[in-house]
């Protein structure tokens, strides 16, 4: 199974357009230790020819440009895309806005929870995805299901989605519904992705608010995890005066600290741990930072655009 990181940054990308934090500044200045990243997405393929995209970022057009395998090949028909489907883990802007790039009456399957499909259904701008061509397939939590090519054949990739701690997308928060803004289980999911032939599997969890014991057990003894790396410390945006929210408020657990992912996943048997969905303020983005070293020394890699993983 081939995995390509299309975008390793969180919503807004790295550097974020209106952020002048030193991290963003360095990336804008093309400091070799501050490598720019596009917004959160990966692509998965069994044969390197047909692909499924997991989360459709607003940078999708640029991401395709950076990954020619995801564009039509010389021998393909005049109208064709190797993108067979898109799976969504939530309705965040950084994970759904890229769907608008996939208009133009092209066949593909759109996989998301009923809740997220409902959000897309209600927002008429997504009508650009002509239902004659884009088949919306509700995914069932806690059930393995095959990803299907546009010709109806089984791709050999299956997904097992499950709810993780999180919240409803920022742009859908309803303050009248209390502290959780009306969040439900289907708002934030993890996806276990499996290669049916060689049995390889990995977990894709770009958003996760906490790490309860059951989740530790669920991801333990695995080959690979791509995990929420939004913030280094919960209050870094407030501390650095570039934002007003904590990670906790945004539905993201931090990398550092006693309740952080580095500490809580330390004892687990996971062969490869990679942070993805990394915010523009996170010091671990810098190749030469102490935080990067600490993450690396603790067995974590920091995803970058076009990173290639073969399972
Ligand atoms: C998030 O991951 O918290 C969201 O992508 C934030 C946003 O919508 O900007
Ligand atoms: Mn996000």
Coordinates of N, CA, C and O in Angstrom, one line a residue, residues 53 55-57 60 79 81 83-88 95-112 116-137:
X53 N -8.2 9.7 -1.8 CA -7.7 10.9 -1.0 C -8.5 10.9 0.3 O -9.7 10.7 0.4
X55 N -9.4 13.2 3.1 CA -9.6 14.7 3.4 C -9.1 15.5 2.2 O -8.1 15.2 1.6
X56 N -10.0 16.4 1.8 CA -9.8 17.2 0.6 C -9.5 18.6 1.0 O -10.4 19.4 1.4
X57 N -8.2 19.0 0.9 CA -7.8 20.3 1.5 C -8.0 21.4 0.4 O -8.0 21.1 -0.8
X60 N -5.7 21.4 -2.6 CA -5.7 20.2 -3.4 C -5.1 20.4 -4.8 O -4.4 19.5 -5.3
X79 N -10.6 12.6 -20.9 CA -11.2 13.1 -19.6 C -11.1 12.0 -18.6 O -11.7 11.0 -18.7
X81 N -9.5 10.9 -14.3 CA -8.7 11.2 -13.1 C -8.5 9.9 -12.4 O -9.4 9.0 -12.3
X83 N -8.2 9.6 -9.4 CA -8.7 9.8 -8.0 C -10.1 9.1 -8.0 O -11.1 9.5 -8.7
X84 N -10.1 7.9 -7.3 CA -11.3 7.1 -7.4 C -12.3 7.4 -6.3 O -13.5 7.1 -6.3
X85 N -11.8 8.1 -5.2 CA -12.7 8.4 -4.1 C -12.0 9.4 -3.1 O -10.8 9.6 -3.2
X86 N -12.9 9.9 -2.3 CA -12.4 10.8 -1.2 C -13.1 10.4 0.1 O -14.3 10.1 0.1
X87 N -12.3 10.2 1.1 CA -12.9 9.9 2.5 C -12.6 11.1 3.4 O -11.5 11.6 3.4
X88 N -13.6 11.4 4.2 CA -13.5 12.6 5.1 C -13.5 12.1 6.5 O -14.3 11.2 6.9
X95 N -10.5 20.1 5.5 CA -10.7 18.8 5.1 C -11.8 18.6 4.0 O -12.0 17.6 3.4
X96 N -12.6 19.7 3.8 CA -13.7 19.6 2.9 C -13.7 20.6 1.7 O -14.2 20.3 0.6
X97 N -13.0 21.7 1.9 CA -13.1 22.8 0.9 C -12.5 22.3 -0.4 O -12.9 22.8 -1.5
X98 N -11.5 21.4 -0.3 CA -10.9 20.9 -1.6 C -11.9 20.1 -2.5 O -11.6 19.9 -3.6
X99 N -13.0 19.7 -1.9 CA -14.0 19.0 -2.8 C -14.4 19.9 -3.9 O -14.7 19.4 -5.0
X100 N -14.3 21.2 -3.7 CA -14.8 22.2 -4.8 C -13.8 22.1 -6.0 O -14.2 22.4 -7.1
X101 N -12.6 21.7 -5.7 CA -11.6 21.5 -6.8 C -12.0 20.3 -7.7 O -11.4 20.1 -8.8
X102 N -12.8 19.4 -7.1 CA -13.1 18.1 -7.8 C -14.4 18.2 -8.6 O -15.0 17.2 -8.9
X103 N -14.9 19.4 -8.9 CA -16.1 19.5 -9.8 C -15.7 19.2 -11.2 O -14.6 18.6 -11.4
X104 N -16.5 19.5 -12.2 CA -16.3 19.2 -13.6 C -16.7 17.8 -14.0 O -16.1 17.1 -14.8
X105 N -17.8 17.3 -13.4 CA -18.5 16.1 -13.8 C -17.5 14.9 -14.0 O -17.4 14.3 -15.0
X106 N -16.8 14.6 -12.9 CA -15.9 13.5 -12.9 C -16.4 12.5 -11.9 O -16.7 12.8 -10.8
X107 N -16.4 11.2 -12.3 CA -16.9 10.2 -11.4 C -15.9 10.0 -10.2 O -14.7 9.9 -10.4
X108 N -16.4 10.0 -9.0 CA -15.7 9.5 -7.8 C -16.6 9.2 -6.7 O -17.8 9.6 -6.8
X109 N -16.2 8.4 -5.7 CA -17.0 8.1 -4.6 C -16.6 9.0 -3.4 O -15.4 9.1 -3.1
X110 N -17.6 9.5 -2.7 CA -17.4 10.4 -1.6 C -17.8 9.6 -0.3 O -19.0 9.4 -0.1
X111 N -16.8 9.3 0.5 CA -17.1 8.5 1.8 C -17.0 9.5 3.0 O -16.0 10.1 3.2
X112 N -18.1 9.5 3.8 CA -18.1 10.2 5.0 C -19.2 9.7 5.9 O -20.1 9.0 5.4
X116 N -21.6 14.1 8.4 CA -20.8 15.0 7.5 C -21.4 15.1 6.1 O -21.4 16.2 5.5
X117 N -21.9 14.0 5.6 CA -22.6 14.1 4.3 C -23.8 15.0 4.4 O -24.1 15.7 3.4
X118 N -24.4 15.0 5.5 CA -25.6 15.9 5.7 C -25.2 17.4 5.7 O -25.9 18.2 5.1
X119 N -24.0 17.7 6.3 CA -23.5 19.0 6.2 C -23.2 19.4 4.8 O -23.5 20.6 4.4
X120 N -22.7 18.5 4.0 CA -22.3 18.8 2.6 C -23.6 19.0 1.8 O -23.7 19.8 0.9
X121 N -24.6 18.1 2.1 CA -25.8 18.2 1.4 C -26.5 19.5 1.6 O -27.1 20.1 0.7
X122 N -26.4 20.0 2.9 CA -27.1 21.3 3.2 C -26.5 22.5 2.7 O -27.1 23.5 2.5
X123 N -25.2 22.4 2.4 CA -24.4 23.6 1.9 C -24.4 23.5 0.4 O -23.7 22.7 -0.3
X124 N -25.2 24.4 -0.2 CA -25.5 24.2 -1.7 C -24.3 24.4 -2.6 O -24.3 24.0 -3.7
X125 N -23.2 25.0 -2.0 CA -22.0 25.2 -2.9 C -21.5 23.8 -3.3 O -20.9 23.7 -4.4
X126 N -21.7 22.8 -2.5 CA -21.2 21.5 -2.8 C -22.1 20.8 -3.9 O -21.8 19.7 -4.4
X127 N -23.1 21.5 -4.3 CA -23.9 20.9 -5.5 C -23.1 20.9 -6.7 O -23.4 20.3 -7.8
X128 N -21.9 21.6 -6.7 CA -21.0 21.5 -7.9 C -20.5 20.1 -8.1 O -20.0 19.8 -9.2
X129 N -20.6 19.3 -7.0 CA -20.3 17.9 -7.2 C -21.6 17.2 -7.7 O -22.4 16.8 -6.9
X130 N -21.7 17.1 -9.0 CA -22.9 16.6 -9.6 C -23.2 15.2 -9.1 O -22.4 14.3 -9.3
X131 N -24.4 14.9 -8.5 CA -24.7 13.6 -7.9 C -24.7 12.5 -9.0 O -24.6 11.3 -8.7
X132 N -24.8 12.9 -10.3 CA -24.8 11.9 -11.3 C -23.4 11.3 -11.4 O -23.2 10.2 -12.0
X133 N -22.4 12.0 -11.0 CA -21.0 11.6 -11.1 C -20.4 11.3 -9.8 O -19.5 10.4 -9.7
X134 N -20.7 12.0 -8.7 CA -20.1 11.9 -7.4 C -21.1 11.1 -6.5 O -22.1 11.7 -6.1
X135 N -20.8 9.9 -6.2 CA -21.7 9.1 -5.4 C -21.3 9.2 -3.9 O -20.2 8.9 -3.5
X136 N -22.3 9.7 -3.2 CA -22.0 9.9 -1.7 C -22.3 8.7 -1.0 O -23.5 8.2 -1.0
X137 N -21.3 8.1 -0.3 CA -21.5 6.8 0.3 C -21.3 7.0 1.8 O -20.2 7.2 2.3

